[in-house]
Coordinates of C-alpha atoms in Angstrom, one line a residue:
X87 CA 13.5 -4.5 17.7
X88 CA 15.3 -7.1 19.8
X89 CA 15.0 -10.6 18.7
X90 CA 13.9 -13.3 21.2
X91 CA 15.3 -16.8 21.2
X92 CA 12.8 -19.6 20.7
X93 CA 13.2 -23.3 21.2
X94 CA 12.0 -24.8 17.9
X95 CA 11.4 -28.2 19.6
X96 CA 8.6 -26.8 21.7
X97 CA 6.8 -25.2 18.8
X98 CA 4.2 -26.8 16.6
X99 CA 4.6 -26.6 12.8
X100 CA 1.9 -23.9 12.5
X101 CA 3.8 -21.6 14.8
X102 CA 7.0 -22.2 12.9
X103 CA 5.3 -21.4 9.6
X104 CA 3.8 -18.2 11.0
X105 CA 7.1 -17.1 12.4
X106 CA 8.8 -17.8 9.2
X107 CA 6.3 -15.7 7.2
X108 CA 6.6 -12.8 9.7
X109 CA 10.4 -12.9 9.3
X110 CA 10.0 -12.8 5.6
X111 CA 7.7 -9.8 5.8
X112 CA 10.1 -8.0 8.2
X113 CA 13.0 -8.7 5.7
X114 CA 10.9 -7.2 2.9
X115 CA 10.0 -4.1 5.0
X116 CA 13.6 -3.3 5.5
X117 CA 14.3 -3.3 1.8
X118 CA 11.3 -1.1 0.8
X119 CA 12.2 2.3 -0.7
X120 CA 15.7 1.3 -1.6
X121 CA 15.2 -0.2 -5.1
X122 CA 14.4 1.2 -8.4
X123 CA 10.7 1.4 -9.2
X124 CA 10.5 -0.4 -12.6
X125 CA 7.7 -2.9 -12.2
X126 CA 4.4 -1.5 -13.6
X127 CA 1.0 -2.3 -12.1
X128 CA -2.0 -1.2 -14.2
X129 CA -5.0 -0.3 -12.1
X130 CA -8.4 1.0 -13.2
X131 CA -10.3 3.6 -11.1
X132 CA -12.2 1.1 -9.0
X133 CA -9.1 -0.8 -8.2
X134 CA -7.3 2.4 -7.3
X135 CA -10.1 3.3 -4.9
X136 CA -10.0 -0.1 -3.2
X137 CA -6.1 0.1 -3.1
X138 CA -6.4 3.5 -1.4
X139 CA -8.7 2.1 1.3
X140 CA -6.4 -0.9 1.7
X141 CA -3.3 1.3 2.1
X142 CA -5.1 3.3 4.8
X143 CA -5.8 0.1 6.7
X144 CA -2.2 -1.0 6.4
X145 CA -1.0 2.4 7.4
X146 CA -3.1 2.1 10.6
X147 CA -1.5 -1.3 11.4
X148 CA 2.1 -0.1 10.8
X149 CA 1.5 3.6 11.9
X150 CA 1.9 3.0 15.6
X151 CA 5.3 1.4 15.3
X152 CA 8.3 3.7 15.4
X153 CA 10.5 1.7 12.9
X154 CA 7.9 2.2 10.2
X155 CA 8.7 5.9 10.0
X156 CA 12.4 5.3 10.2
X157 CA 12.6 3.3 7.0
X158 CA 11.0 3.8 3.5
X159 CA 7.7 2.2 4.5
X160 CA 6.1 5.5 5.5
X161 CA 7.3 7.1 2.2
X162 CA 6.0 4.1 0.2
X163 CA 2.5 4.4 1.8
X164 CA 2.5 8.1 0.9
X165 CA 3.6 7.3 -2.7
X166 CA 0.8 4.8 -3.2
X167 CA -1.8 7.0 -1.5
X168 CA -0.8 9.9 -3.7
X169 CA -1.2 7.7 -6.8
X170 CA -4.6 6.4 -5.7
X171 CA -5.9 9.9 -5.1
X172 CA -5.5 10.7 -8.9
X173 CA -8.5 10.3 -11.0
X174 CA -8.9 7.7 -13.8
X175 CA -6.9 4.7 -14.8
X176 CA -3.2 4.7 -14.3
X177 CA 0.0 2.7 -14.0
X178 CA 2.0 2.7 -10.7
X179 CA 5.6 1.8 -10.8
X180 CA 6.9 -0.4 -7.9
X181 CA 10.2 -1.9 -6.9
X182 CA 10.4 -5.6 -6.5
X183 CA 10.3 -5.5 -2.7
X184 CA 7.3 -3.1 -2.8
X185 CA 5.5 -5.3 -5.3
X186 CA 6.1 -8.4 -3.2
X187 CA 5.1 -6.6 0.0
X188 CA 1.8 -5.5 -1.4
X189 CA 1.2 -9.0 -2.9
X190 CA 1.9 -10.6 0.5
X191 CA -0.4 -8.2 2.4
X192 CA -3.2 -8.7 -0.1
X193 CA -2.8 -12.5 0.0
X194 CA -2.8 -12.5 3.8
X195 CA -5.9 -10.3 3.9
X196 CA -7.6 -12.7 1.4
X197 CA -6.8 -15.7 3.6
X198 CA -8.1 -13.8 6.6
X199 CA -11.4 -13.0 5.0
X200 CA -11.8 -16.6 3.7
X201 CA -11.5 -18.0 7.2
X202 CA -14.2 -15.7 8.7
X203 CA -17.2 -17.6 10.0
X204 CA -20.2 -15.4 9.9
X205 CA -23.6 -16.6 11.2
X206 CA -26.4 -17.0 8.7
X207 CA -28.5 -14.2 10.2
X208 CA -25.8 -11.5 9.5
X209 CA -26.7 -11.3 5.8
X210 CA -25.3 -7.8 5.3
X211 CA -22.0 -8.6 6.9
X212 CA -21.8 -11.8 4.9
X213 CA -22.5 -10.0 1.7
X214 CA -19.9 -7.3 2.4
X215 CA -17.3 -10.0 3.2
X216 CA -18.2 -11.8 0.0
X217 CA -17.6 -8.5 -2.0
X218 CA -14.4 -7.9 -0.1
X219 CA -13.1 -11.3 -1.1
X220 CA -13.9 -10.7 -4.7
X221 CA -12.1 -7.4 -4.7
X222 CA -9.0 -8.9 -3.0
X223 CA -9.0 -11.7 -5.6
X224 CA -9.4 -9.3 -8.5
X225 CA -6.4 -7.1 -7.3
X226 CA -4.4 -10.2 -6.5
X227 CA -5.0 -11.4 -10.1
X228 CA -3.4 -8.1 -11.4
X229 CA -0.3 -8.9 -9.4
X230 CA 0.3 -12.1 -11.2

């Protein structure tokens, strides 16, 4: 991926912040799959099921890009998906970069769902987004 030069004087602070966070995620993606998996994350069966659906959505986002298959990101997604397919409660071991990557992705998804503005007459959609926020918050709490 070729980097593009940007004049920081013409950007507003929000754009600078977004670019900085994207560069942080790209840096973390490059390090995924290279460290030792020694950080345990304890998930019960409902959290594992939600994490499996979350990983499927992330895989769809990163699946179309060619560099995702070249580095350890694709193998990491397979590792987490394999873990979430097992029944019952379990502990998954993650490296620091994988741990931080998942935490950032969940935090960004939580921010995205919090900013959704749904009209009052879409009660079912409002309820599903409310439940989604609760699940994201519950999993994010396990990361801390």
